[in-house]
Amino acid sequence: MMRSDDHAAAGCGHLVGKDRNAIEQGVGVIMSSGRRDPWRPAQLPFDAEAAWRLEAWLQSPDESFNAIGVDLRGSDLSGADLSEAWLTYAVLSSVSLRGVELHRAHLEAADLSDADLTGASLTRTTLDDARLCRTRLDGADLSSSSVYDVDARLSSFRGARFVAASVERTDFCGADLSDAVLQTTAFVVRFDAQTVVDGLQGAMSGSVSLVGEDGEMQRELRGVELEQWFAARGARVEVLTPRARL
């Protein structure tokens, strides 16, 4: 029988690249209305193509960063304005993204394992099918974001905000949600005995599936029962009924 931490660690390797050519067709260069403030990465990616794309983007301040399927490992992009960036299938594992602006960015199926997004803004960001194993998102703002079918095992969301976000079919086994904020959040997730919810607060609609050491679901909690489960673990979360949902 696998321990819960072993189960959480399993499958947290790098995302296998998918057919990015099929994705890039028709995308082309995505234009943005604003101009970025002068910024330089503290470290360029190891991959030559990724470094070239990043340098080209820095010379084109009116364009959104298009790095679909690109391997950005080795880079330090802390403080960057990556609003509306196309990072679908990008490999960002272990990349420093502290304080980055990712408003309306596309991170579908991106690999963010072990990345540091402390204090990042991911408002209205699409993270569907992304990999967030052991990712640090302390103080991050995920308001109005889409977090669907995401592997967030062993990650840290201390003080993160999920206001009006859609967080569904997401695995938080072994994750730390201390002091995070839910507000009219669609929240259909998986927890295990190591998931920390102390200080979690706000209101949500949905359910929590409790997972055992073998990775199998033990029970599903909803409504008053879920509220009581949260309260017993130091959280103050109201579970809205469908009729009461805003």
CSV table of C-alpha atoms in Angstrom, one decimal:
chain,number,residue,atom,x,y,z
A,1,MET,CA,0.0,0.0,0.0
A,2,MET,CA,1.4,3.4,-0.9
A,3,ARG,CA,1.7,6.1,1.7
A,4,SER,CA,-0.4,9.2,1.0
A,5,ASP,CA,2.8,11.3,0.4
A,6,ASP,CA,4.1,8.6,-2.0
A,7,HIS,CA,0.8,8.7,-3.8
A,8,ALA,CA,0.9,12.5,-4.0
A,9,ALA,CA,4.5,12.4,-5.4
A,10,ALA,CA,3.7,9.8,-8.0
A,11,GLY,CA,3.2,11.1,-11.4
A,12,CYS,CA,4.6,14.6,-10.6
A,13,GLY,CA,7.4,14.4,-13.3
A,14,HIS,CA,7.7,16.7,-16.2
A,15,LEU,CA,4.8,17.0,-18.6
A,16,VAL,CA,5.4,15.2,-21.8
A,17,GLY,CA,5.2,17.5,-24.8
A,18,LYS,CA,2.1,17.3,-26.9
A,19,ASP,CA,1.6,18.3,-30.5
A,20,ARG,CA,2.2,22.0,-30.2
A,21,ASN,CA,2.2,22.5,-34.0
A,22,ALA,CA,-1.5,21.7,-34.0
A,23,ILE,CA,-2.1,24.2,-31.3
A,24,GLU,CA,0.0,27.0,-32.8
A,25,GLN,CA,-1.8,26.8,-36.1
A,26,GLY,CA,-4.1,29.7,-36.3
A,27,VAL,CA,-2.8,31.3,-33.1
A,28,GLY,CA,0.0,33.3,-34.7
A,29,VAL,CA,1.0,36.5,-32.8
A,30,ILE,CA,-1.5,37.6,-30.2
A,31,MET,CA,-1.6,41.4,-29.9
A,32,SER,CA,-2.0,43.2,-26.6
A,33,SER,CA,-3.3,46.8,-26.2
A,34,GLY,CA,-0.8,48.0,-23.6
A,35,ARG,CA,3.0,48.4,-23.4
A,36,ARG,CA,5.2,46.8,-20.8
A,37,ASP,CA,7.5,48.6,-18.5
A,38,PRO,CA,11.2,47.9,-19.2
A,39,TRP,CA,12.0,44.5,-17.8
A,40,ARG,CA,14.8,41.9,-18.2
A,41,PRO,CA,14.8,38.3,-17.0
A,42,ALA,CA,17.2,37.6,-14.2
A,43,GLN,CA,18.1,34.4,-16.0
A,44,LEU,CA,17.4,33.2,-19.6
A,45,PRO,CA,16.1,29.7,-20.2
A,46,PHE,CA,18.6,26.8,-20.9
A,47,ASP,CA,16.9,26.0,-24.2
A,48,ALA,CA,18.1,28.1,-27.1
A,49,GLU,CA,14.7,28.3,-28.8
A,50,ALA,CA,13.1,29.5,-25.6
A,51,ALA,CA,15.8,32.1,-25.0
A,52,TRP,CA,15.3,33.3,-28.6
A,53,ARG,CA,11.6,33.6,-28.2
A,54,LEU,CA,12.0,35.5,-24.9
A,55,GLU,CA,14.5,37.9,-26.4
A,56,ALA,CA,12.3,38.5,-29.5
A,57,TRP,CA,9.3,39.3,-27.2
A,58,LEU,CA,11.3,41.8,-25.3
A,59,GLN,CA,11.9,43.6,-28.5
A,60,SER,CA,8.2,43.6,-29.4
A,61,PRO,CA,6.5,45.4,-26.5
A,62,ASP,CA,3.1,45.4,-28.1
A,63,GLU,CA,2.9,41.6,-28.5
A,64,SER,CA,1.8,39.0,-25.9
A,65,PHE,CA,4.4,36.4,-25.2
A,66,ASN,CA,3.8,33.3,-27.4
A,67,ALA,CA,5.6,30.3,-25.9
A,68,ILE,CA,3.3,27.5,-26.7
A,69,GLY,CA,5.0,24.2,-25.9
A,70,VAL,CA,8.4,25.9,-25.2
A,71,ASP,CA,10.8,24.7,-22.6
A,72,LEU,CA,11.4,27.6,-20.3
A,73,ARG,CA,13.3,25.7,-17.6
A,74,GLY,CA,16.3,27.5,-16.1
A,75,SER,CA,14.8,30.9,-16.5
A,76,ASP,CA,14.0,33.5,-13.8
A,77,LEU,CA,11.0,35.5,-14.9
A,78,SER,CA,10.2,37.1,-11.6
A,79,GLY,CA,8.4,40.4,-11.9
A,80,ALA,CA,7.5,39.9,-15.6
A,81,ASP,CA,4.3,41.2,-17.1
A,82,LEU,CA,3.0,38.1,-18.9
A,83,SER,CA,-0.6,39.3,-19.2
A,84,GLU,CA,-2.4,37.4,-22.0
A,85,ALA,CA,0.7,35.2,-22.6
A,86,TRP,CA,0.2,31.9,-24.5
A,87,LEU,CA,2.0,29.3,-22.4
A,88,THR,CA,-0.1,26.3,-23.3
A,89,TYR,CA,1.9,23.1,-22.9
A,90,ALA,CA,4.9,25.2,-21.8
A,91,VAL,CA,7.5,23.6,-19.5
A,92,LEU,CA,8.0,25.9,-16.5
A,93,SER,CA,9.0,23.4,-13.9
A,94,SER,CA,11.3,24.9,-11.2
A,95,VAL,CA,11.1,28.4,-12.9
A,96,SER,CA,11.0,31.4,-10.6
A,97,LEU,CA,7.8,33.4,-11.4
A,98,ARG,CA,7.6,35.4,-8.2
A,99,GLY,CA,5.3,38.4,-8.5
A,100,VAL,CA,4.5,37.8,-12.2
A,101,GLU,CA,1.4,39.3,-13.8
A,102,LEU,CA,-0.4,36.5,-15.6
A,103,HIS,CA,-3.8,38.2,-16.1
A,104,ARG,CA,-5.8,36.3,-18.8
A,105,ALA,CA,-2.8,34.1,-19.6
A,106,HIS,CA,-3.2,30.7,-21.2
A,107,LEU,CA,-1.5,27.9,-19.1
A,108,GLU,CA,-3.6,25.0,-20.3
A,109,ALA,CA,-1.6,21.7,-19.7
A,110,ALA,CA,1.5,23.7,-18.7
A,111,ASP,CA,4.0,22.0,-16.4
A,112,LEU,CA,4.6,24.3,-13.4
A,113,SER,CA,5.9,21.6,-11.1
A,114,ASP,CA,8.2,23.0,-8.4
A,115,ALA,CA,7.8,26.5,-9.8
A,116,ASP,CA,7.6,29.5,-7.5
A,117,LEU,CA,4.7,31.8,-8.1
A,118,THR,CA,4.7,33.5,-4.8
A,119,GLY,CA,2.6,36.7,-5.0
A,120,ALA,CA,1.7,36.1,-8.6
A,121,SER,CA,-1.5,37.5,-10.2
A,122,LEU,CA,-3.4,34.8,-12.1
A,123,THR,CA,-6.7,36.6,-12.4
A,124,ARG,CA,-8.9,35.2,-15.2
A,125,THR,CA,-6.0,32.8,-16.1
A,126,THR,CA,-6.8,29.4,-17.6
A,127,LEU,CA,-4.9,26.6,-15.8
A,128,ASP,CA,-7.0,23.7,-17.0
A,129,ASP,CA,-5.1,20.4,-17.1
A,130,ALA,CA,-1.9,22.1,-15.8
A,131,ARG,CA,0.6,20.4,-13.5
A,132,LEU,CA,1.2,22.2,-10.2
A,133,CYS,CA,2.9,19.5,-8.2
A,134,ARG,CA,4.9,21.0,-5.3
A,135,THR,CA,4.3,24.5,-6.8
A,136,ARG,CA,4.4,27.5,-4.5
A,137,LEU,CA,1.5,29.9,-4.9
A,138,ASP,CA,1.6,31.6,-1.5
A,139,GLY,CA,-0.3,34.9,-1.7
A,140,ALA,CA,-1.2,34.4,-5.3
A,141,ASP,CA,-4.4,35.8,-6.7
A,142,LEU,CA,-6.4,33.3,-8.7
A,143,SER,CA,-9.6,35.3,-8.8
A,144,SER,CA,-11.9,34.4,-11.7
A,145,SER,CA,-9.4,31.8,-12.9
A,146,SER,CA,-10.3,28.4,-14.3
A,147,VAL,CA,-8.5,25.5,-12.5
A,148,TYR,CA,-10.0,22.4,-14.0
A,149,ASP,CA,-8.6,18.9,-13.8
A,150,VAL,CA,-5.3,20.2,-12.2
A,151,ASP,CA,-2.7,18.2,-10.4
A,152,ALA,CA,-1.9,20.4,-7.4
A,153,ARG,CA,-0.6,17.8,-5.0
A,154,LEU,CA,2.0,18.9,-2.4
A,155,SER,CA,1.6,22.5,-3.5
A,156,SER,CA,1.4,25.6,-1.2
A,157,PHE,CA,-1.5,28.0,-1.6
A,158,ARG,CA,-1.0,29.8,1.8
A,159,GLY,CA,-3.0,33.0,1.7
A,160,ALA,CA,-4.0,32.6,-2.0
A,161,ARG,CA,-7.3,34.1,-3.2
A,162,PHE,CA,-9.8,32.0,-5.2
A,163,VAL,CA,-12.5,34.7,-5.5
A,164,ALA,CA,-15.2,33.7,-8.0
A,165,ALA,CA,-12.8,31.1,-9.4
A,166,SER,CA,-13.8,27.7,-10.8
A,167,VAL,CA,-11.7,25.0,-9.2
A,168,GLU,CA,-13.1,21.7,-10.2
A,169,ARG,CA,-11.7,18.1,-10.5
A,170,THR,CA,-8.5,19.4,-8.9
A,171,ASP,CA,-6.2,17.3,-6.6
A,172,PHE,CA,-5.1,19.1,-3.5
A,173,CYS,CA,-3.7,15.9,-1.7
A,174,GLY,CA,-0.9,17.0,0.5
A,175,ALA,CA,-1.4,20.7,-0.3
A,176,ASP,CA,-1.3,23.6,2.1
A,177,LEU,CA,-4.4,25.9,1.8
A,178,SER,CA,-3.7,27.7,5.1
A,179,ASP,CA,-5.4,31.2,5.2
A,180,ALA,CA,-6.5,30.9,1.6
A,181,VAL,CA,-9.8,32.7,0.6
A,182,LEU,CA,-12.8,31.3,-1.1
A,183,GLN,CA,-15.6,33.6,-2.2
A,184,THR,CA,-18.5,32.2,-4.3
A,185,THR,CA,-16.0,29.7,-5.5
A,186,ALA,CA,-16.9,26.6,-7.4
A,187,PHE,CA,-14.9,24.0,-5.5
A,188,VAL,CA,-15.0,20.3,-6.4
A,189,VAL,CA,-11.7,18.9,-5.2
A,190,ARG,CA,-9.8,16.0,-3.7
A,191,PHE,CA,-8.2,16.2,-0.2
A,192,ASP,CA,-6.3,13.7,1.8
A,193,ALA,CA,-5.2,13.5,5.5
A,194,GLN,CA,-2.2,15.7,4.8
A,195,THR,CA,-4.1,18.5,3.2
A,196,VAL,CA,-3.9,21.6,5.4
A,197,VAL,CA,-7.0,23.9,5.6
A,198,ASP,CA,-6.3,25.8,8.9
A,199,GLY,CA,-7.4,29.4,8.4
A,200,LEU,CA,-9.1,28.7,5.1
A,201,GLN,CA,-12.2,31.0,4.9
A,202,GLY,CA,-15.0,32.2,2.7
A,203,ALA,CA,-17.8,30.6,0.8
A,204,MET,CA,-17.9,27.8,-1.8
A,205,SER,CA,-20.3,25.6,-3.7
A,206,GLY,CA,-19.4,22.0,-4.5
A,207,SER,CA,-17.8,19.1,-2.6
A,208,VAL,CA,-14.7,17.6,-1.2
A,209,SER,CA,-13.7,14.0,-1.9
A,210,LEU,CA,-11.5,12.5,0.8
A,211,VAL,CA,-8.8,10.2,-0.5
A,212,GLY,CA,-7.1,7.4,1.5
A,213,GLU,CA,-3.5,6.4,1.6
A,214,ASP,CA,-4.1,4.1,-1.4
A,215,GLY,CA,-5.4,7.0,-3.5
A,216,GLU,CA,-8.9,5.7,-3.5
A,217,MET,CA,-11.8,7.9,-2.6
A,218,GLN,CA,-13.2,7.1,0.9
A,219,ARG,CA,-16.1,9.5,1.1
A,220,GLU,CA,-17.6,12.7,-0.5
A,221,LEU,CA,-18.5,15.6,1.8
A,222,ARG,CA,-21.1,18.2,1.0
A,223,GLY,CA,-23.3,20.8,2.7
A,224,VAL,CA,-23.4,21.0,6.5
A,225,GLU,CA,-21.2,17.9,6.8
A,226,LEU,CA,-18.5,19.6,4.8
A,227,GLU,CA,-18.8,22.8,6.9
A,228,GLN,CA,-18.4,20.7,10.1
A,229,TRP,CA,-15.3,18.9,8.6
A,230,PHE,CA,-13.7,22.3,7.8
A,231,ALA,CA,-14.5,23.7,11.2
A,232,ALA,CA,-12.9,20.8,12.9
A,233,ARG,CA,-9.7,21.6,11.1
A,234,GLY,CA,-9.6,25.3,11.8
A,235,ALA,CA,-11.3,26.5,8.6
A,236,ARG,CA,-14.3,28.8,8.4
A,237,VAL,CA,-16.0,27.9,5.1
A,238,GLU,CA,-19.7,28.3,4.2
A,239,VAL,CA,-20.9,25.7,1.8
A,240,LEU,CA,-23.6,27.2,-0.4
A,241,THR,CA,-26.5,25.2,-1.7
A,242,PRO,CA,-27.3,25.5,-5.4
A,243,ARG,CA,-30.2,27.8,-4.7
A,244,ALA,CA,-28.0,30.1,-2.5
A,245,ARG,CA,-25.1,30.2,-4.9
A,246,LEU,CA,-24.4,33.7,-6.2
